[in-house]
Amino acid sequence: MIPNGYLIFEDESFLDSTVAKMNALRKSGQFCDVRLQVCGHELMAHRAVLACCSPYLFEIFNSDAEPHGVSHVTFEDLDPEAVEILLNYAYTAQLKADKDLVKEVYSAAKRFKMERVKQICGDYLLSKIDSQNAISLRNFASSMGDGRLLGKVDAFIQDNLLEVSEQEDFLKLPRLKLEVMLEDNLTLPSNGKLYSKVLSWVQRSLWENGDHLERLMEEVQTLYYSPDHKLVDGGLVIEGHSEVFGGEEDHLQFVQKKPVRESTQRQMSCSSSGSLSPSNQAANVPKQTARREWKYIASEKTANNIYLCLAVLDGVLCVIFLHGRSSPQTSPSATPCLMKSLSFEAQPEELEEHPLSPMHYARSGLGTAALNGKLIAAGGYNREECLRTVECYDPKEDHWTFIAPMRTPRARFQMAVLMGQLYVIGGSNGHSDELSCGEAYDPHADEWAQIPELRTNRCNAGVCSLNNKLYVVGGSDPCGQKGLKNCDAFDPVTKTWSNCASLNISTCPHSTIYFTKFCTHDLNCQTFNLIDGVSELGRHQAAVCELDGFMYAIGGAESWNCLNTVERYNPDNNTWTLVAPMNVARRGAAVAVHAGKPVTGTWVIWEHF
């Protein structure tokens, strides 16, 4: 067609032919004037083409001191295959990537500022989202700083939290466990207000009190929800105080009354070096808020006053388990936490109290045992540190001395004496990791030696010697989600572990299953893993002792639910039998045999908070 004397011709195949030839020239290295060094791989290309597709590379090329020379651009953190895919796209307008490379292509497109490719990759990832990959995709979106992708992933998690919570990625997330004590006839506020208060509590714990997030997660944190709808520190209620740090406001002004740690004191004393004083530290809270992300993502009320939440705390994706507990008098399975109880399950003669010499180190979650007429206290937590040190108390001298330290720092474990040696098994190393290793202490040589490892990493397990063998009963699984029911026996002669009978299986009349594994009809049912009406009852933080040739596992907890049940192990037929339950459910209690009396008069059990 020739209007007005001009020749106009459109060659529909020219563009496709040209870009194909240009891409062929790139791959053969002809006329190329830029080299991309990507993790040891060299990729050739033409500056003009890349500058048109990538604003990032345009800026680099435009600032070259020698624009007519061959440019070298190095990338040490990108995938060579992903960059090759982007080069093909730059020349052909076709994006073709294997599904396993889409995230790498996204990362490279982000660096090159190729927004259209980022969006296409993000949409593809969203089209493949399911409960199994939601957490890993959220972590990726967060690392990329993609608010659009992050928002859509969070929306998916909000709609499918229970399914997501059953996946391996979710179970590996850090966990914060909270118990909120409730007066009778009170319920917790709605999810939004509830977790706004929780996030504020964590912020104040970190910033005003010098806590670390890892430390908060090592133990269950106890709070108290008052009848006037205010949240107070459970420790203050125990001590008889009533100081209130928050009310109906969404943001709770919460300060835990704990002593300032030595490391914090040292930092504050060096004002000349720029460290913060307490007042300056509080004044700088807004600046810290801006540095890290704090976000409530999703939550589910899985049973009466039991909540599961996913949130970002100080930039860390975390799971929050929250359990609202009623007054302990409502049920023998409830945990008595609001009063310091002096009750015991025995009838010993009247006990006289008098202060003894203190240990050299403050310890929580430690192991104790009697050895050669002396008391041994080993490991435990001392604020920031998981301890290796071991102290020995002589009751005749009322004096503590150090003995050889353990080879491994550990806490949340029990220990026992077997054939004249002291054994420590499992526990936690202070980094949220459960241990499988164990050690034996020889008092004559004053040294510790490793013993064969357990088959299962565990902490909060019961340990007891019986018939020249060492038994490890229950404990917490490596994910910390449930109590274990399996038990193991160690033979010090052959130095081998063997399985023994598991703790009892009881029957629940209800069959509904929720993530928390509590029976939704009756939270006092003390059940776990409900399958066709049968549940496995596991225990952690149980008290374990030997009496008259039997081993007793007393109380403890299964997930959130404290137990008042007691089981007795008979080594002759390798069986556990349920015996009379305690009057009060307990976890983390201590047990001792007193005067060899029958069951009703042999246990002295003190509450532990």
XYZ file of C-alpha atoms in Angstrom:
609
model
C 0.000 0.000 0.000
C 1.481 3.347 -1.030
C -0.547 6.348 0.285
C 0.745 9.842 -0.401
C 3.850 8.544 -2.178
C 5.260 6.628 0.873
C 6.111 2.935 0.819
C 4.828 1.173 4.007
C 5.517 -2.490 4.594
C 5.152 -4.483 7.869
C 7.246 -7.642 8.084
C 5.565 -9.745 10.783
C 8.420 -12.261 10.899
C 11.236 -9.690 11.087
C 11.062 -9.000 14.827
C 11.002 -12.658 15.777
C 13.825 -13.401 13.388
C 15.931 -10.505 14.605
C 15.640 -11.228 18.329
C 16.363 -14.884 17.661
C 19.520 -13.933 15.765
C 20.576 -11.474 18.477
C 20.143 -14.162 21.122
C 22.200 -16.557 18.981
C 24.917 -13.887 18.706
C 24.844 -13.532 22.529
C 25.235 -17.234 23.105
C 28.132 -17.434 20.654
C 29.765 -14.341 22.167
C 29.741 -12.335 18.953
C 29.718 -8.519 19.196
C 29.175 -8.811 22.976
C 30.433 -5.902 25.046
C 29.540 -6.951 28.602
C 30.509 -9.922 30.730
C 28.403 -10.943 33.714
C 30.402 -12.927 36.261
C 27.840 -14.937 38.242
C 29.288 -17.216 40.918
C 32.214 -18.259 38.732
C 30.181 -18.494 35.535
C 30.723 -16.006 32.688
C 27.696 -14.883 30.677
C 28.179 -12.678 27.574
C 25.634 -10.111 26.400
C 25.137 -6.753 24.674
C 25.030 -3.639 26.821
C 22.293 -1.919 24.828
C 19.899 -4.868 25.168
C 20.469 -5.295 28.895
C 20.236 -1.560 29.534
C 16.806 -1.513 27.904
C 15.522 -4.351 30.101
C 17.195 -3.716 33.430
C 17.182 -0.290 35.131
C 19.840 -1.610 37.517
C 22.263 -2.518 34.718
C 21.410 0.732 32.894
C 22.667 2.659 35.934
C 25.862 0.614 36.008
C 26.563 0.986 32.301
C 25.721 4.675 32.347
C 28.287 5.282 35.067
C 31.145 3.343 33.442
C 34.330 5.373 33.161
C 35.111 3.701 29.832
C 31.768 3.336 28.090
C 33.312 1.938 24.901
C 35.196 -0.920 26.594
C 33.911 -4.318 27.649
C 32.140 -4.022 30.975
C 32.500 -6.600 33.741
C 29.705 -6.916 36.290
C 30.095 -9.431 39.112
C 27.329 -11.121 41.118
C 28.319 -13.531 43.890
C 24.858 -14.118 45.335
C 22.759 -14.936 42.263
C 22.078 -18.248 40.572
C 23.782 -18.510 37.126
C 20.844 -20.461 35.673
C 18.411 -17.801 36.888
C 20.472 -15.016 35.298
C 20.646 -16.987 32.029
C 16.837 -17.236 32.091
C 16.602 -13.442 32.493
C 19.013 -12.927 29.589
C 16.865 -15.116 27.383
C 13.851 -13.061 28.443
C 15.688 -9.815 27.624
C 16.335 -11.008 24.084
C 13.179 -12.990 23.322
C 10.474 -11.649 25.696
C 9.854 -15.262 26.729
C 10.242 -16.302 30.367
C 10.763 -20.021 30.780
C 11.920 -21.362 34.135
C 11.718 -24.701 35.871
C 9.423 -24.571 38.921
C 12.382 -25.163 41.247
C 14.147 -22.103 39.828
C 11.300 -19.585 40.084
C 12.462 -18.201 43.441
C 16.005 -17.790 42.103
C 14.676 -16.014 39.017
C 12.631 -13.748 41.292
C 15.761 -12.905 43.336
C 17.752 -12.083 40.218
C 14.892 -9.990 38.799
C 14.748 -8.072 42.068
C 18.457 -7.258 41.796
C 18.078 -6.188 38.149
C 14.942 -4.153 39.027
C 12.901 -6.069 36.464
C 9.538 -5.472 38.125
C 7.402 -7.220 35.535
C 9.382 -10.447 35.915
C 9.143 -10.171 39.710
C 5.366 -9.905 39.485
C 5.073 -12.862 37.109
C 7.260 -15.025 39.355
C 5.340 -13.931 42.454
C 2.004 -14.760 40.832
C 3.313 -18.185 39.851
C 4.459 -18.893 43.409
C 1.072 -17.818 44.745
C -0.676 -20.154 42.285
C 1.269 -23.058 43.829
C 0.757 -22.151 47.487
C -0.601 -24.829 49.816
C -0.475 -25.612 53.514
C 2.814 -27.471 53.090
C 4.840 -24.642 51.512
C 3.083 -21.592 52.992
C 5.678 -20.963 55.735
C 8.677 -21.280 53.404
C 6.976 -19.000 50.875
C 6.278 -16.452 53.597
C 9.912 -16.557 54.682
C 10.937 -15.974 51.077
C 8.523 -13.073 50.588
C 9.751 -11.511 53.827
C 13.398 -11.831 52.799
C 12.582 -10.182 49.476
C 10.663 -7.356 51.141
C 7.703 -7.941 48.825
C 4.686 -6.488 50.613
C 2.230 -7.590 47.931
C 3.401 -11.211 47.984
C 3.640 -11.199 51.775
C 0.093 -9.925 52.162
C -1.356 -12.631 49.926
C 0.599 -15.386 51.699
C -0.578 -14.093 55.069
C -4.159 -14.072 53.815
C -3.781 -17.734 52.825
C -2.347 -18.601 56.246
C -5.225 -16.794 57.970
C -7.708 -18.951 56.088
C -5.803 -22.229 56.559
C -3.910 -21.890 59.844
C -4.842 -25.286 61.279
C -3.750 -27.109 58.123
C -0.537 -25.055 57.952
C 0.177 -25.741 61.627
C 0.434 -29.476 60.981
C 3.302 -29.120 58.501
C 6.998 -29.658 59.228
C 8.030 -26.054 58.475
C 5.530 -24.780 61.023
C 6.634 -27.249 63.694
C 10.235 -26.042 63.337
C 9.339 -22.409 64.105
C 10.358 -20.880 67.453
C 7.602 -21.205 70.053
C 6.411 -18.873 72.793
C 4.156 -20.555 75.360
C 1.870 -18.428 77.515
C -0.483 -19.384 80.295
C -3.035 -16.745 81.234
C -4.748 -17.307 84.559
C -8.475 -16.465 84.568
C -10.881 -15.924 87.420
C -14.078 -17.968 87.314
C -16.593 -16.984 84.595
C -13.993 -14.926 82.711
C -12.983 -15.452 79.102
C -10.127 -14.012 77.109
C -10.788 -11.073 74.754
C -11.140 -11.473 71.016
C -8.104 -12.547 69.029
C -7.108 -9.108 67.755
C -7.107 -7.415 71.166
C -5.596 -10.438 72.851
C -2.551 -10.677 70.617
C -2.051 -6.938 70.486
C -1.558 -7.181 74.244
C 0.739 -10.166 73.873
C 2.954 -8.407 71.319
C 3.174 -5.374 73.553
C 4.159 -7.590 76.486
C 6.969 -9.163 74.484
C 8.216 -5.731 73.376
C 8.375 -4.455 76.943
C 10.045 -7.636 78.123
C 12.777 -7.214 75.521
C 13.315 -3.473 75.681
C 12.654 -2.404 79.234
C 13.725 -5.541 81.039
C 16.684 -6.659 78.954
C 15.207 -10.069 78.131
C 16.056 -11.955 74.961
C 13.416 -13.584 72.797
C 15.162 -16.951 73.055
C 15.014 -16.798 76.847
C 11.296 -16.024 76.854
C 10.733 -19.145 74.780
C 12.633 -21.506 77.038
C 9.887 -21.706 79.656
C 6.133 -21.226 79.843
C 5.397 -17.581 80.710
C 2.585 -17.020 83.198
C 0.303 -13.965 83.003
C -2.933 -13.109 84.830
C -6.149 -11.693 83.378
C -8.021 -9.888 86.133
C -11.811 -9.560 86.595
C -11.589 -5.905 85.486
C -10.136 -7.055 82.148
C -6.547 -6.085 82.857
C -3.450 -8.158 82.309
C -0.859 -8.441 85.073
C 2.324 -10.403 85.594
C 1.573 -13.797 87.127
C 4.697 -13.477 89.261
C 3.355 -10.318 90.836
C 0.093 -12.066 91.689
C 2.072 -14.844 93.348
C 3.991 -12.300 95.420
C 0.784 -10.586 96.501
C 1.196 -7.459 94.369
C -1.498 -6.052 92.167
C 0.391 -3.661 89.927
C -1.405 -3.397 86.618
C 0.299 -2.600 83.357
C -2.540 -2.543 80.884
C -6.269 -2.426 80.477
C -8.617 -2.346 77.561
C -6.081 -0.536 75.385
C -4.797 -2.453 72.410
C -1.202 -1.745 73.403
C -0.252 -3.043 76.802
C 2.248 -1.132 78.913
C 3.823 -4.185 80.505
C 6.957 -4.346 82.631
C 8.107 -7.581 84.197
C 9.637 -7.188 87.637
C 12.890 -9.093 87.211
C 16.404 -8.141 88.284
C 18.613 -6.526 85.672
C 21.112 -9.026 84.370
C 24.831 -8.613 85.013
C 25.536 -8.246 81.295
C 22.946 -5.462 81.098
C 24.443 -3.729 84.138
C 27.894 -3.822 82.572
C 26.567 -2.290 79.368
C 24.692 0.458 81.212
C 27.678 1.373 83.341
C 29.734 2.304 80.277
C 27.886 5.493 79.369
C 31.052 6.976 77.909
C 31.124 4.237 75.293
C 27.656 5.101 74.065
C 25.694 2.345 75.842
C 22.187 3.179 76.931
C 21.210 4.011 80.467
C 17.791 2.677 81.598
C 16.133 6.010 80.867
C 17.810 6.329 77.496
C 16.905 2.764 76.691
C 13.215 3.442 77.280
C 13.481 6.644 75.283
C 14.872 4.745 72.323
C 12.042 2.204 72.141
C 10.445 3.909 69.114
C 13.753 3.660 67.223
C 13.943 -0.051 67.941
C 10.362 -0.463 66.824
C 11.323 0.857 63.409
C 14.188 -1.608 62.996
C 12.324 -4.879 63.371
C 8.906 -6.110 62.291
C 6.191 -6.807 64.847
C 3.083 -8.291 63.300
C 0.118 -10.430 64.226
C -0.600 -12.748 61.276
C -3.263 -15.303 62.172
C -4.752 -17.192 65.092
C -7.244 -19.929 65.824
C -9.179 -20.749 68.962
C -8.662 -24.500 68.900
C -10.611 -25.258 72.074
C -12.078 -23.474 75.060
C -9.558 -20.776 76.025
C -6.795 -22.402 73.976
C -5.329 -20.334 71.133
C -2.762 -20.934 68.416
C -1.173 -17.888 66.804
C 1.405 -17.093 64.138
C 3.151 -13.744 64.572
C 6.357 -11.878 63.806
C 8.162 -10.911 67.014
C 11.126 -8.584 66.613
C 11.556 -9.724 63.003
C 11.307 -13.460 63.867
C 8.430 -15.594 62.618
C 7.122 -17.375 65.736
C 4.314 -19.586 66.957
C 2.481 -18.492 70.106
C 0.553 -21.055 72.133
C -1.769 -19.406 74.623
C -3.843 -21.230 77.198
C -6.327 -19.492 79.465
C -6.621 -21.419 82.709
C -9.447 -21.182 85.225
C -9.049 -21.227 88.974
C -7.188 -24.379 90.057
C -10.055 -25.403 92.315
C -12.319 -26.091 89.350
C -10.622 -29.374 88.464
C -7.930 -31.702 89.799
C -6.274 -31.494 86.391
C -5.890 -27.706 86.425
C -2.520 -26.173 87.174
C -2.352 -24.272 90.490
C -0.289 -21.262 89.524
C -1.688 -18.249 91.356
C -0.583 -19.235 94.833
C 2.618 -20.664 96.216
C 1.413 -24.027 97.441
C 2.981 -25.785 100.389
C 0.792 -28.848 99.850
C 2.347 -32.284 99.612
C 1.072 -35.757 98.805
C 2.323 -37.392 102.023
C 1.994 -37.356 105.758
C 5.561 -36.864 107.082
C 6.311 -35.609 110.548
C 6.181 -31.869 111.002
C 8.856 -30.190 108.911
C 11.006 -27.473 110.367
C 12.187 -24.750 108.009
C 15.522 -22.984 108.374
C 17.641 -21.282 105.717
C 20.659 -23.138 104.342
C 23.768 -21.776 102.680
C 23.000 -20.580 99.136
C 24.576 -22.042 96.019
C 27.288 -20.097 94.216
C 25.064 -19.782 91.121
C 21.359 -19.085 90.809
C 19.868 -21.923 88.731
C 16.553 -22.876 87.204
C 15.758 -26.068 85.312
C 18.679 -27.822 87.047
C 19.242 -31.488 87.856
C 19.618 -32.718 91.449
C 20.586 -36.005 93.088
C 22.003 -37.399 96.329
C 25.477 -38.960 96.039
C 27.483 -40.380 98.935
C 25.477 -38.472 101.503
C 25.779 -35.157 99.687
C 23.424 -33.169 97.448
C 24.484 -32.516 93.841
C 23.073 -29.575 91.833
C 24.097 -29.532 88.167
C 23.557 -27.278 85.150
C 20.396 -25.236 84.749
C 19.831 -21.719 83.490
C 21.369 -18.620 85.015
C 19.586 -15.854 83.062
C 21.576 -15.557 79.826
C 23.629 -18.716 80.281
C 23.023 -22.456 80.221
C 25.428 -23.799 82.834
C 27.971 -26.638 82.904
C 28.954 -26.067 86.498
C 28.125 -28.583 89.228
C 27.903 -27.834 92.964
C 28.029 -30.249 95.890
C 26.302 -29.577 99.224
C 27.583 -31.107 102.467
C 24.696 -31.079 104.993
C 27.085 -31.603 107.907
C 29.095 -28.509 107.035
C 26.206 -26.549 105.474
C 28.587 -25.658 102.685
C 28.594 -25.750 98.868
C 31.703 -26.660 96.845
C 32.325 -27.064 93.113
C 33.089 -30.423 91.526
C 34.136 -31.080 87.922
C 31.812 -29.343 85.407
C 29.780 -31.319 82.889
C 31.108 -31.653 79.350
C 27.925 -30.125 77.879
C 25.860 -27.169 79.156
C 22.358 -28.409 79.848
C 19.116 -27.574 81.628
C 15.599 -29.006 81.926
C 16.894 -32.473 82.780
C 16.850 -34.947 85.669
C 19.705 -37.115 86.905
C 20.133 -40.235 88.979
C 22.802 -42.300 90.752
C 23.548 -45.793 89.469
C 26.234 -48.122 90.840
C 28.046 -45.289 92.570
C 28.124 -42.974 89.542
C 25.998 -39.935 88.721
C 24.201 -39.863 85.356
C 22.759 -36.877 83.467
C 20.634 -37.534 80.385
C 19.228 -35.256 77.666
C 17.926 -31.791 78.456
C 18.314 -28.549 76.522
C 21.540 -26.724 75.680
C 20.139 -23.203 76.018
C 19.643 -22.709 72.268
C 16.174 -24.275 72.021
C 17.801 -27.566 71.035
C 16.894 -30.797 72.822
C 19.827 -33.102 73.570
C 20.329 -36.832 73.106
C 23.742 -36.988 74.774
C 24.396 -38.149 78.328
C 27.285 -38.157 80.803
C 28.405 -40.163 83.820
C 30.298 -38.682 86.779
C 32.914 -40.715 88.647
C 33.243 -39.227 92.164
C 36.589 -40.932 92.755
C 38.222 -39.435 89.668
C 36.127 -36.232 89.791
C 35.488 -36.356 86.052
C 32.668 -36.771 83.575
C 32.627 -39.243 80.659
C 30.287 -39.465 77.687
C 27.849 -42.365 77.464
C 26.027 -43.621 74.340
C 23.371 -41.231 73.088
C 19.637 -41.668 73.468
C 17.696 -42.726 70.413
C 15.464 -39.661 70.739
C 16.414 -36.090 71.551
C 14.426 -35.065 74.611
C 14.266 -32.714 77.547
C 12.132 -32.645 80.709
C 12.367 -36.433 80.920
C 12.175 -38.399 84.149
C 15.339 -40.315 85.119
C 15.557 -43.100 87.684
C 17.818 -46.026 88.610
C 16.163 -49.419 89.133
C 17.718 -52.905 89.360
C 21.144 -51.719 88.189
C 19.733 -50.007 85.108
C 19.063 -46.363 84.300
C 15.585 -45.530 83.033
C 14.548 -42.445 81.046
C 10.789 -41.868 81.096
C 8.805 -39.632 78.722
C 9.976 -36.068 78.150
C 9.397 -33.470 75.443
C 9.841 -34.345 71.774
C 12.392 -32.411 69.610
C 9.651 -30.083 68.325
C 8.402 -29.426 71.852
C 4.793 -29.949 70.758
C 3.906 -32.946 72.911
C 4.960 -35.241 75.702
C 6.582 -38.553 74.844
C 5.295 -41.913 76.007
C 8.352 -44.006 75.138
C 10.826 -45.120 77.812
C 14.399 -46.378 77.505
C 16.742 -48.347 79.764
C 20.560 -48.063 79.915
C 22.787 -50.957 80.968
C 26.053 -49.523 82.418
C 27.841 -52.868 81.945
C 27.151 -53.336 78.230
C 26.787 -49.556 77.729
C 23.726 -50.034 75.530
C 20.200 -48.582 75.410
C 17.111 -50.743 75.029
C 13.403 -50.016 74.731
C 11.058 -50.814 77.587
C 7.274 -50.612 77.789
C 5.734 -47.293 76.889
C 3.534 -45.317 79.236
C -0.144 -46.243 79.353
C -2.755 -45.757 76.642
C -6.116 -44.552 77.953
C -9.480 -44.224 76.260
C -11.421 -41.026 75.652
C -15.149 -41.164 74.821
C -14.866 -38.250 72.401
C -13.311 -38.237 68.967
C -12.973 -34.680 67.682
C -9.381 -33.717 66.844
C -7.922 -30.212 66.934
C -4.349 -29.097 66.393
C -3.673 -28.818 70.098
C -4.728 -32.450 70.402
C -6.999 -31.639 73.353
C -10.396 -33.310 73.524
C -12.731 -30.443 72.669
C -15.572 -31.823 74.786
C -13.565 -32.138 77.984
C -10.200 -30.433 78.429
C -9.606 -32.454 81.581
C -9.672 -35.664 79.572
C -5.807 -35.693 79.584
C -5.548 -37.140 76.108
C -3.371 -36.821 73.026
C -3.413 -37.982 69.418
C -7.106 -38.836 69.351
C -7.582 -41.636 66.829
C -10.900 -43.527 66.780
C -11.531 -42.699 70.415
C -8.121 -43.942 71.664
C -5.409 -41.548 72.754
C -1.769 -41.848 73.718
C -0.923 -40.279 77.020
C 2.615 -38.922 77.077
C 4.374 -37.085 79.887
C 6.992 -34.419 80.272
C 8.073 -32.665 83.480
C 6.959 -35.739 85.425
C 8.503 -36.618 88.797
C 10.061 -40.100 88.758
C 11.347 -42.216 91.644
C 11.999 -45.813 92.726
C 10.227 -47.484 95.657
C 10.249 -51.132 96.743
C 11.426 -52.415 93.381
C 8.954 -50.380 91.334
C 9.361 -47.113 89.407
C 6.726 -44.382 89.661
C 5.977 -41.641 87.102
C 4.041 -38.906 88.895
C 2.083 -36.086 87.287
C 3.752 -34.016 84.590
C 2.040 -32.546 81.558
C 0.894 -33.491 78.094
C 1.205 -30.399 75.921
C -0.692 -27.767 77.963
C -2.653 -30.124 80.157
C -1.184 -30.884 83.599
C -1.701 -34.407 84.885
C -2.642 -35.768 88.275
C -2.296 -39.388 87.175
C 0.422 -41.716 88.476
C 1.863 -44.807 86.800
C 3.912 -47.633 88.298
C 6.451 -49.677 86.324
C 7.105 -53.330 87.122
C 10.495 -54.414 85.702
C 9.641 -58.116 86.155
C 6.939 -58.108 83.476
C 7.860 -54.815 81.743
C 4.468 -53.177 82.288
C 3.107 -49.809 83.442
C -0.001 -49.730 85.636
C -2.122 -46.745 86.599
C -2.357 -46.316 90.373
C -4.332 -43.878 92.513
C -4.088 -40.307 91.137
C -2.918 -37.312 93.150
C -5.435 -34.826 94.478
C -3.859 -31.960 92.499
C -2.401 -31.960 88.989
C 1.291 -30.979 88.951
C 4.153 -30.520 86.518
C 7.787 -29.809 87.267
C 7.347 -31.120 90.813
C 10.017 -32.794 92.969
C 9.635 -36.218 94.519
C 11.480 -38.094 97.280
C 10.967 -41.343 99.164
C 10.457 -40.697 102.873
C 10.982 -43.356 105.529
C 10.022 -46.205 103.204
C 6.321 -45.778 103.903
C 3.502 -46.926 101.618
C 2.342 -44.849 98.632
C 0.051 -42.604 100.674
C 2.903 -41.551 102.907
C 5.998 -41.779 100.797
C 5.888 -38.845 98.411
C 6.768 -35.302 99.320
C 5.969 -33.160 96.278
C 6.463 -29.384 96.210
C 4.982 -27.145 93.555
C 7.485 -25.706 91.065
C 6.843 -22.468 89.132
